[in-house]
Amino acid sequence: AYAEASFTMTTERKAALQHLLFAELRTPDFDGVAHISREDGCKVYFKDGSWVICRFSGTEPLLRMAAEADEQAEAERCIRVWRTFLGL
């Protein structure tokens, strides 16, 4: 199952979130994390094979989130956790 969301960013908000994610290396306290990649945004891989990514668009003032999990509800929950963590 797949879920996604996009959020409009001001330049200031984008800079603050980039600092949080890429300088402070902060992420939500997800359970079952296998590893985290910051190559193309901040992508959290879970031990069960699911994942969630939070990344800034290169062409629009947007923060995009996407998640893939076995169940639709779980994919949507991962995005909600990111939204809450980032205050969106």
PDB file of N, CA and C in Angstrom:
ATOM      1  N   ALA A   1       0.850  -1.178   0.000  1.00  0.00           N
ATOM      2  CA  ALA A   1       0.000   0.000   0.000  1.00  0.00           C
ATOM      3  C   ALA A   1       0.891   1.233   0.000  1.00  0.00           C
ATOM      4  N   TYR A   2       0.413   2.293  -0.611  1.00  0.00           N
ATOM      5  CA  TYR A   2       1.195   3.503  -0.793  1.00  0.00           C
ATOM      6  C   TYR A   2       0.388   4.713  -0.340  1.00  0.00           C
ATOM      7  N   ALA A   3       1.060   5.664   0.304  1.00  0.00           N
ATOM      8  CA  ALA A   3       0.427   6.926   0.705  1.00  0.00           C
ATOM      9  C   ALA A   3       1.407   8.051   0.426  1.00  0.00           C
ATOM     10  N   GLU A   4       0.875   9.234   0.161  1.00  0.00           N
ATOM     11  CA  GLU A   4       1.737  10.379  -0.072  1.00  0.00           C
ATOM     12  C   GLU A   4       1.045  11.662   0.356  1.00  0.00           C
ATOM     13  N   ALA A   5       1.849  12.699   0.566  1.00  0.00           N
ATOM     14  CA  ALA A   5       1.340  14.015   0.937  1.00  0.00           C
ATOM     15  C   ALA A   5       2.371  15.056   0.543  1.00  0.00           C
ATOM     16  N   SER A   6       1.919  16.287   0.301  1.00  0.00           N
ATOM     17  CA  SER A   6       2.812  17.399  -0.030  1.00  0.00           C
ATOM     18  C   SER A   6       2.416  18.615   0.792  1.00  0.00           C
ATOM     19  N   PHE A   7       3.411  19.421   1.160  1.00  0.00           N
ATOM     20  CA  PHE A   7       3.190  20.584   1.990  1.00  0.00           C
ATOM     21  C   PHE A   7       3.970  21.759   1.426  1.00  0.00           C
ATOM     22  N   THR A   8       3.308  22.891   1.252  1.00  0.00           N
ATOM     23  CA  THR A   8       3.953  24.095   0.754  1.00  0.00           C
ATOM     24  C   THR A   8       4.900  24.646   1.812  1.00  0.00           C
ATOM     25  N   MET A   9       6.079  25.059   1.362  1.00  0.00           N
ATOM     26  CA  MET A   9       7.119  25.546   2.261  1.00  0.00           C
ATOM     27  C   MET A   9       7.502  26.986   1.926  1.00  0.00           C
ATOM     28  N   THR A  10       7.686  27.804   2.954  1.00  0.00           N
ATOM     29  CA  THR A  10       8.346  29.096   2.763  1.00  0.00           C
ATOM     30  C   THR A  10       9.850  28.833   2.785  1.00  0.00           C
ATOM     31  N   THR A  11      10.619  29.773   2.310  1.00  0.00           N
ATOM     32  CA  THR A  11      12.070  29.631   2.312  1.00  0.00           C
ATOM     33  C   THR A  11      12.592  29.449   3.736  1.00  0.00           C
ATOM     34  N   GLU A  12      12.030  30.216   4.670  1.00  0.00           N
ATOM     35  CA  GLU A  12      12.468  30.136   6.066  1.00  0.00           C
ATOM     36  C   GLU A  12      12.124  28.788   6.684  1.00  0.00           C
ATOM     37  N   ARG A  13      10.911  28.309   6.438  1.00  0.00           N
ATOM     38  CA  ARG A  13      10.478  27.023   7.009  1.00  0.00           C
ATOM     39  C   ARG A  13      11.304  25.890   6.426  1.00  0.00           C
ATOM     40  N   LYS A  14      11.570  25.938   5.126  1.00  0.00           N
ATOM     41  CA  LYS A  14      12.386  24.914   4.485  1.00  0.00           C
ATOM     42  C   LYS A  14      13.774  24.868   5.121  1.00  0.00           C
ATOM     43  N   ALA A  15      14.384  26.036   5.324  1.00  0.00           N
ATOM     44  CA  ALA A  15      15.726  26.088   5.924  1.00  0.00           C
ATOM     45  C   ALA A  15      15.716  25.508   7.332  1.00  0.00           C
ATOM     46  N   ALA A  16      14.683  25.816   8.110  1.00  0.00           N
ATOM     47  CA  ALA A  16      14.597  25.296   9.481  1.00  0.00           C
ATOM     48  C   ALA A  16      14.447  23.776   9.483  1.00  0.00           C
ATOM     49  N   LEU A  17      13.607  23.253   8.597  1.00  0.00           N
ATOM     50  CA  LEU A  17      13.412  21.803   8.537  1.00  0.00           C
ATOM     51  C   LEU A  17      14.650  21.095   7.984  1.00  0.00           C
ATOM     52  N   GLN A  18      15.318  21.704   7.028  1.00  0.00           N
ATOM     53  CA  GLN A  18      16.553  21.112   6.515  1.00  0.00           C
ATOM     54  C   GLN A  18      17.596  21.023   7.629  1.00  0.00           C
ATOM     55  N   HIS A  19      17.686  22.041   8.454  1.00  0.00           N
ATOM     56  CA  HIS A  19      18.627  22.008   9.568  1.00  0.00           C
ATOM     57  C   HIS A  19      18.272  20.876  10.536  1.00  0.00           C
ATOM     58  N   LEU A  20      17.004  20.759  10.859  1.00  0.00           N
ATOM     59  CA  LEU A  20      16.534  19.713  11.772  1.00  0.00           C
ATOM     60  C   LEU A  20      16.859  18.313  11.234  1.00  0.00           C
ATOM     61  N   LEU A  21      16.587  18.091   9.956  1.00  0.00           N
ATOM     62  CA  LEU A  21      16.740  16.760   9.363  1.00  0.00           C
ATOM     63  C   LEU A  21      18.175  16.417   8.964  1.00  0.00           C
ATOM     64  N   PHE A  22      18.929  17.415   8.483  1.00  0.00           N
ATOM     65  CA  PHE A  22      20.230  17.105   7.893  1.00  0.00           C
ATOM     66  C   PHE A  22      21.436  17.609   8.689  1.00  0.00           C
ATOM     67  N   ALA A  23      21.240  18.563   9.573  1.00  0.00           N
ATOM     68  CA  ALA A  23      22.337  19.006  10.442  1.00  0.00           C
ATOM     69  C   ALA A  23      22.213  18.347  11.815  1.00  0.00           C
ATOM     70  N   GLU A  24      21.006  18.405  12.383  1.00  0.00           N
ATOM     71  CA  GLU A  24      20.775  17.774  13.688  1.00  0.00           C
ATOM     72  C   GLU A  24      20.504  16.272  13.572  1.00  0.00           C
ATOM     73  N   LEU A  25      20.228  15.809  12.334  1.00  0.00           N
ATOM     74  CA  LEU A  25      19.944  14.393  12.047  1.00  0.00           C
ATOM     75  C   LEU A  25      18.792  13.854  12.888  1.00  0.00           C
ATOM     76  N   ARG A  26      17.744  14.646  13.040  1.00  0.00           N
ATOM     77  CA  ARG A  26      16.595  14.246  13.846  1.00  0.00           C
ATOM     78  C   ARG A  26      15.550  13.560  12.975  1.00  0.00           C
ATOM     79  N   THR A  27      14.878  12.593  13.547  1.00  0.00           N
ATOM     80  CA  THR A  27      13.756  11.893  12.920  1.00  0.00           C
ATOM     81  C   THR A  27      12.767  11.520  14.020  1.00  0.00           C
ATOM     82  N   PRO A  28      11.536  11.195  13.639  1.00  0.00           N
ATOM     83  CA  PRO A  28      10.589  10.716  14.651  1.00  0.00           C
ATOM     84  C   PRO A  28      11.094   9.422  15.287  1.00  0.00           C
ATOM     85  N   ASP A  29      10.563   9.100  16.447  1.00  0.00           N
ATOM     86  CA  ASP A  29      10.919   7.853  17.138  1.00  0.00           C
ATOM     87  C   ASP A  29      10.072   6.700  16.613  1.00  0.00           C
ATOM     88  N   PHE A  30      10.361   6.281  15.375  1.00  0.00           N
ATOM     89  CA  PHE A  30       9.663   5.143  14.786  1.00  0.00           C
ATOM     90  C   PHE A  30      10.136   3.852  15.439  1.00  0.00           C
ATOM     91  N   ASP A  31       9.268   2.858  15.521  1.00  0.00           N
ATOM     92  CA  ASP A  31       9.638   1.522  15.988  1.00  0.00           C
ATOM     93  C   ASP A  31      10.093   0.679  14.799  1.00  0.00           C
ATOM     94  N   GLY A  32      11.002  -0.252  15.038  1.00  0.00           N
ATOM     95  CA  GLY A  32      11.406  -1.221  14.025  1.00  0.00           C
ATOM     96  C   GLY A  32      12.231  -0.662  12.890  1.00  0.00           C
ATOM     97  N   VAL A  33      13.021   0.372  13.129  1.00  0.00           N
ATOM     98  CA  VAL A  33      13.836   0.983  12.080  1.00  0.00           C
ATOM     99  C   VAL A  33      15.034   0.079  11.761  1.00  0.00           C
ATOM    100  N   ALA A  34      15.227  -0.201  10.470  1.00  0.00           N
ATOM    101  CA  ALA A  34      16.387  -0.962  10.014  1.00  0.00           C
ATOM    102  C   ALA A  34      17.554  -0.010   9.769  1.00  0.00           C
ATOM    103  N   HIS A  35      17.307   1.053   9.009  1.00  0.00           N
ATOM    104  CA  HIS A  35      18.317   2.096   8.795  1.00  0.00           C
ATOM    105  C   HIS A  35      17.664   3.339   8.201  1.00  0.00           C
ATOM    106  N   ILE A  36      18.430   4.426   8.191  1.00  0.00           N
ATOM    107  CA  ILE A  36      17.958   5.706   7.672  1.00  0.00           C
ATOM    108  C   ILE A  36      18.950   6.183   6.624  1.00  0.00           C
ATOM    109  N   SER A  37      18.430   6.611   5.482  1.00  0.00           N
ATOM    110  CA  SER A  37      19.254   7.158   4.408  1.00  0.00           C
ATOM    111  C   SER A  37      18.920   8.640   4.240  1.00  0.00           C
ATOM    112  N   ARG A  38      19.946   9.447   4.071  1.00  0.00           N
ATOM    113  CA  ARG A  38      19.741  10.875   3.820  1.00  0.00           C
ATOM    114  C   ARG A  38      20.295  11.261   2.443  1.00  0.00           C
ATOM    115  N   GLU A  39      20.354  10.304   1.524  1.00  0.00           N
ATOM    116  CA  GLU A  39      20.872  10.577   0.178  1.00  0.00           C
ATOM    117  C   GLU A  39      19.904  11.405  -0.661  1.00  0.00           C
ATOM    118  N   ASP A  40      18.622  11.100  -0.603  1.00  0.00           N
ATOM    119  CA  ASP A  40      17.600  11.826  -1.366  1.00  0.00           C
ATOM    120  C   ASP A  40      16.467  12.148  -0.405  1.00  0.00           C
ATOM    121  N   GLY A  41      16.676  13.118   0.445  1.00  0.00           N
ATOM    122  CA  GLY A  41      15.725  13.398   1.508  1.00  0.00           C
ATOM    123  C   GLY A  41      16.101  12.575   2.731  1.00  0.00           C
ATOM    124  N   CYS A  42      15.127  12.302   3.554  1.00  0.00           N
ATOM    125  CA  CYS A  42      15.342  11.493   4.755  1.00  0.00           C
ATOM    126  C   CYS A  42      14.399  10.288   4.655  1.00  0.00           C
ATOM    127  N   LYS A  43      14.973   9.129   4.332  1.00  0.00           N
ATOM    128  CA  LYS A  43      14.179   7.925   4.109  1.00  0.00           C
ATOM    129  C   LYS A  43      14.450   6.924   5.217  1.00  0.00           C
ATOM    130  N   VAL A  44      13.369   6.522   5.879  1.00  0.00           N
ATOM    131  CA  VAL A  44      13.446   5.566   6.977  1.00  0.00           C
ATOM    132  C   VAL A  44      13.005   4.204   6.444  1.00  0.00           C
ATOM    133  N   TYR A  45      13.884   3.233   6.556  1.00  0.00           N
ATOM    134  CA  TYR A  45      13.587   1.857   6.162  1.00  0.00           C
ATOM    135  C   TYR A  45      13.291   1.052   7.421  1.00  0.00           C
ATOM    136  N   PHE A  46      12.227   0.261   7.361  1.00  0.00           N
ATOM    137  CA  PHE A  46      11.838  -0.543   8.509  1.00  0.00           C
ATOM    138  C   PHE A  46      12.221  -2.003   8.307  1.00  0.00           C
ATOM    139  N   LYS A  47      12.361  -2.715   9.406  1.00  0.00           N
ATOM    140  CA  LYS A  47      12.766  -4.124   9.367  1.00  0.00           C
ATOM    141  C   LYS A  47      11.797  -5.001   8.589  1.00  0.00           C
ATOM    142  N   ASP A  48      10.520  -4.598   8.508  1.00  0.00           N
ATOM    143  CA  ASP A  48       9.534  -5.402   7.781  1.00  0.00           C
ATOM    144  C   ASP A  48       9.506  -5.112   6.281  1.00  0.00           C
ATOM    145  N   GLY A  49      10.421  -4.247   5.798  1.00  0.00           N
ATOM    146  CA  GLY A  49      10.494  -3.929   4.376  1.00  0.00           C
ATOM    147  C   GLY A  49       9.740  -2.675   3.980  1.00  0.00           C
ATOM    148  N   SER A  50       8.963  -2.100   4.870  1.00  0.00           N
ATOM    149  CA  SER A  50       8.252  -0.867   4.559  1.00  0.00           C
ATOM    150  C   SER A  50       9.214   0.316   4.673  1.00  0.00           C
ATOM    151  N   TRP A  51       8.779   1.490   4.203  1.00  0.00           N
ATOM    152  CA  TRP A  51       9.608   2.684   4.266  1.00  0.00           C
ATOM    153  C   TRP A  51       8.742   3.937   4.247  1.00  0.00           C
ATOM    154  N   VAL A  52       9.356   5.047   4.654  1.00  0.00           N
ATOM    155  CA  VAL A  52       8.731   6.365   4.559  1.00  0.00           C
ATOM    156  C   VAL A  52       9.826   7.372   4.244  1.00  0.00           C
ATOM    157  N   ILE A  53       9.529   8.306   3.342  1.00  0.00           N
ATOM    158  CA  ILE A  53      10.513   9.323   2.966  1.00  0.00           C
ATOM    159  C   ILE A  53       9.911  10.712   3.128  1.00  0.00           C
ATOM    160  N   CYS A  54      10.761  11.621   3.497  1.00  0.00           N
ATOM    161  CA  CYS A  54      10.435  13.033   3.639  1.00  0.00           C
ATOM    162  C   CYS A  54      11.503  13.768   2.833  1.00  0.00           C
ATOM    163  N   ARG A  55      11.108  14.462   1.750  1.00  0.00           N
ATOM    164  CA  ARG A  55      12.110  15.125   0.905  1.00  0.00           C
ATOM    165  C   ARG A  55      11.554  16.413   0.322  1.00  0.00           C
ATOM    166  N   PHE A  56      12.453  17.335   0.067  1.00  0.00           N
ATOM    167  CA  PHE A  56      12.078  18.610  -0.527  1.00  0.00           C
ATOM    168  C   PHE A  56      12.103  18.495  -2.036  1.00  0.00           C
ATOM    169  N   SER A  57      11.111  19.086  -2.686  1.00  0.00           N
ATOM    170  CA  SER A  57      11.079  19.122  -4.139  1.00  0.00           C
ATOM    171  C   SER A  57      12.222  19.987  -4.641  1.00  0.00           C
ATOM    172  N   GLY A  58      12.800  19.585  -5.745  1.00  0.00           N
ATOM    173  CA  GLY A  58      13.853  20.386  -6.354  1.00  0.00           C
ATOM    174  C   GLY A  58      13.324  21.443  -7.300  1.00  0.00           C
ATOM    175  N   THR A  59      12.033  21.374  -7.612  1.00  0.00           N
ATOM    176  CA  THR A  59      11.467  22.290  -8.603  1.00  0.00           C
ATOM    177  C   THR A  59      10.321  23.146  -8.075  1.00  0.00           C
ATOM    178  N   GLU A  60       9.793  22.798  -6.896  1.00  0.00           N
ATOM    179  CA  GLU A  60       8.669  23.537  -6.326  1.00  0.00           C
ATOM    180  C   GLU A  60       8.925  23.773  -4.841  1.00  0.00           C
ATOM    181  N   PRO A  61       8.254  24.774  -4.248  1.00  0.00           N
ATOM    182  CA  PRO A  61       8.449  25.023  -2.806  1.00  0.00           C
ATOM    183  C   PRO A  61       7.625  24.043  -1.964  1.00  0.00           C
ATOM    184  N   LEU A  62       7.928  22.751  -2.107  1.00  0.00           N
ATOM    185  CA  LEU A  62       7.151  21.707  -1.440  1.00  0.00           C
ATOM    186  C   LEU A  62       8.032  20.753  -0.648  1.00  0.00           C
ATOM    187  N   LEU A  63       7.460  20.254   0.416  1.00  0.00           N
ATOM    188  CA  LEU A  63       8.010  19.117   1.139  1.00  0.00           C
ATOM    189  C   LEU A  63       7.090  17.958   0.801  1.00  0.00           C
ATOM    190  N   ARG A  64       7.654  16.899   0.289  1.00  0.00           N
ATOM    191  CA  ARG A  64       6.862  15.726  -0.102  1.00  0.00           C
ATOM    192  C   ARG A  64       7.143  14.574   0.850  1.00  0.00           C
ATOM    193  N   MET A  65       6.106  13.811   1.122  1.00  0.00           N
ATOM    194  CA  MET A  65       6.237  12.608   1.926  1.00  0.00           C
ATOM    195  C   MET A  65       5.583  11.461   1.169  1.00  0.00           C
ATOM    196  N   ALA A  66       6.185  10.290   1.299  1.00  0.00           N
ATOM    197  CA  ALA A  66       5.611   9.082   0.703  1.00  0.00           C
ATOM    198  C   ALA A  66       5.954   7.918   1.615  1.00  0.00           C
ATOM    199  N   ALA A  67       5.069   6.937   1.626  1.00  0.00           N
ATOM    200  CA  ALA A  67       5.295   5.756   2.458  1.00  0.00           C
ATOM    201  C   ALA A  67       4.736   4.535   1.755  1.00  0.00           C
ATOM    202  N   GLU A  68       5.399   3.409   1.980  1.00  0.00           N
ATOM    203  CA  GLU A  68       4.934   2.132   1.457  1.00  0.00           C
ATOM    204  C   GLU A  68       4.977   1.111   2.590  1.00  0.00           C
ATOM    205  N   ALA A  69       3.869   0.397   2.756  1.00  0.00           N
ATOM    206  CA  ALA A  69       3.758  -0.606   3.819  1.00  0.00           C
ATOM    207  C   ALA A  69       2.788  -1.690   3.370  1.00  0.00           C
ATOM    208  N   ASP A  70       2.705  -2.761   4.135  1.00  0.00           N
ATOM    209  CA  ASP A  70       1.783  -3.845   3.799  1.00  0.00           C
ATOM    210  C   ASP A  70       0.325  -3.397   3.868  1.00  0.00           C
ATOM    211  N   GLU A  71       0.016  -2.513   4.776  1.00  0.00           N
ATOM    212  CA  GLU A  71      -1.364  -2.048   4.967  1.00  0.00           C
ATOM    213  C   GLU A  71      -1.462  -0.542   4.703  1.00  0.00           C
ATOM    214  N   GLN A  72      -2.550  -0.113   4.086  1.00  0.00           N
ATOM    215  CA  GLN A  72      -2.779   1.301   3.803  1.00  0.00           C
ATOM    216  C   GLN A  72      -2.744   2.133   5.085  1.00  0.00           C
ATOM    217  N   ALA A  73      -3.354   1.631   6.134  1.00  0.00           N
ATOM    218  CA  ALA A  73      -3.398   2.363   7.398  1.00  0.00           C
ATOM    219  C   ALA A  73      -1.997   2.607   7.949  1.00  0.00           C
ATOM    220  N   GLU A  74      -1.092   1.657   7.769  1.00  0.00           N
ATOM    221  CA  GLU A  74       0.274   1.813   8.268  1.00  0.00           C
ATOM    222  C   GLU A  74       1.040   2.848   7.447  1.00  0.00           C
ATOM    223  N   ALA A  75       0.864   2.835   6.134  1.00  0.00           N
ATOM    224  CA  ALA A  75       1.515   3.837   5.285  1.00  0.00           C
ATOM    225  C   ALA A  75       1.034   5.237   5.665  1.00  0.00           C
ATOM    226  N   GLU A  76      -0.251   5.387   5.868  1.00  0.00           N
ATOM    227  CA  GLU A  76      -0.814   6.680   6.261  1.00  0.00           C
ATOM    228  C   GLU A  76      -0.353   7.084   7.657  1.00  0.00           C
ATOM    229  N   ARG A  77      -0.205   6.131   8.561  1.00  0.00           N
ATOM    230  CA  ARG A  77       0.267   6.425   9.920  1.00  0.00           C
ATOM    231  C   ARG A  77       1.689   6.963   9.884  1.00  0.00           C
ATOM    232  N   CYS A  78       2.545   6.377   9.052  1.00  0.00           N
ATOM    233  CA  CYS A  78       3.922   6.854   8.949  1.00  0.00           C
ATOM    234  C   CYS A  78       3.974   8.319   8.516  1.00  0.00           C
ATOM    235  N   ILE A  79       3.128   8.695   7.579  1.00  0.00           N
ATOM    236  CA  ILE A  79       3.077  10.090   7.141  1.00  0.00           C
ATOM    237  C   ILE A  79       2.550  10.979   8.270  1.00  0.00           C
ATOM    238  N   ARG A  80       1.547  10.525   9.001  1.00  0.00           N
ATOM    239  CA  ARG A  80       1.040  11.306  10.146  1.00  0.00           C
ATOM    240  C   ARG A  80       2.118  11.523  11.199  1.00  0.00           C
ATOM    241  N   VAL A  81       2.929  10.500  11.447  1.00  0.00           N
ATOM    242  CA  VAL A  81       4.012  10.632  12.426  1.00  0.00           C
ATOM    243  C   VAL A  81       4.996  11.718  11.975  1.00  0.00           C
ATOM    244  N   TRP A  82       5.380  11.708  10.691  1.00  0.00           N
ATOM    245  CA  TRP A  82       6.262  12.757  10.173  1.00  0.00           C
ATOM    246  C   TRP A  82       5.615  14.126  10.311  1.00  0.00           C
ATOM    247  N   ARG A  83       4.342  14.235   9.920  1.00  0.00           N
ATOM    248  CA  ARG A  83       3.641  15.538   9.984  1.00  0.00           C
ATOM    249  C   ARG A  83       3.643  16.075  11.408  1.00  0.00           C
ATOM    250  N   THR A  84       3.346  15.231  12.361  1.00  0.00           N
ATOM    251  CA  THR A  84       3.326  15.655  13.762  1.00  0.00           C
ATOM    252  C   THR A  84       4.718  16.072  14.207  1.00  0.00           C
ATOM    253  N   PHE A  85       5.703  15.276  13.885  1.00  0.00           N
ATOM    254  CA  PHE A  85       7.087  15.552  14.275  1.00  0.00           C
ATOM    255  C   PHE A  85       7.560  16.906  13.714  1.00  0.00           C
ATOM    256  N   LEU A  86       7.187  17.198  12.466  1.00  0.00           N
ATOM    257  CA  LEU A  86       7.636  18.436  11.810  1.00  0.00           C
ATOM    258  C   LEU A  86       6.693  19.597  12.040  1.00  0.00           C
ATOM    259  N   GLY A  87       5.576  19.371  12.710  1.00  0.00           N
ATOM    260  CA  GLY A  87       4.625  20.438  12.999  1.00  0.00           C
ATOM    261  C   GLY A  87       3.875  20.929  11.765  1.00  0.00           C
ATOM    262  N   LEU A  88       3.514  20.014  10.887  1.00  0.00           N
ATOM    263  CA  LEU A  88       2.803  20.378   9.654  1.00  0.00           C
ATOM    264  C   LEU A  88       1.324  20.084   9.745  1.00  0.00           C
TER     265      LEU A  88
END
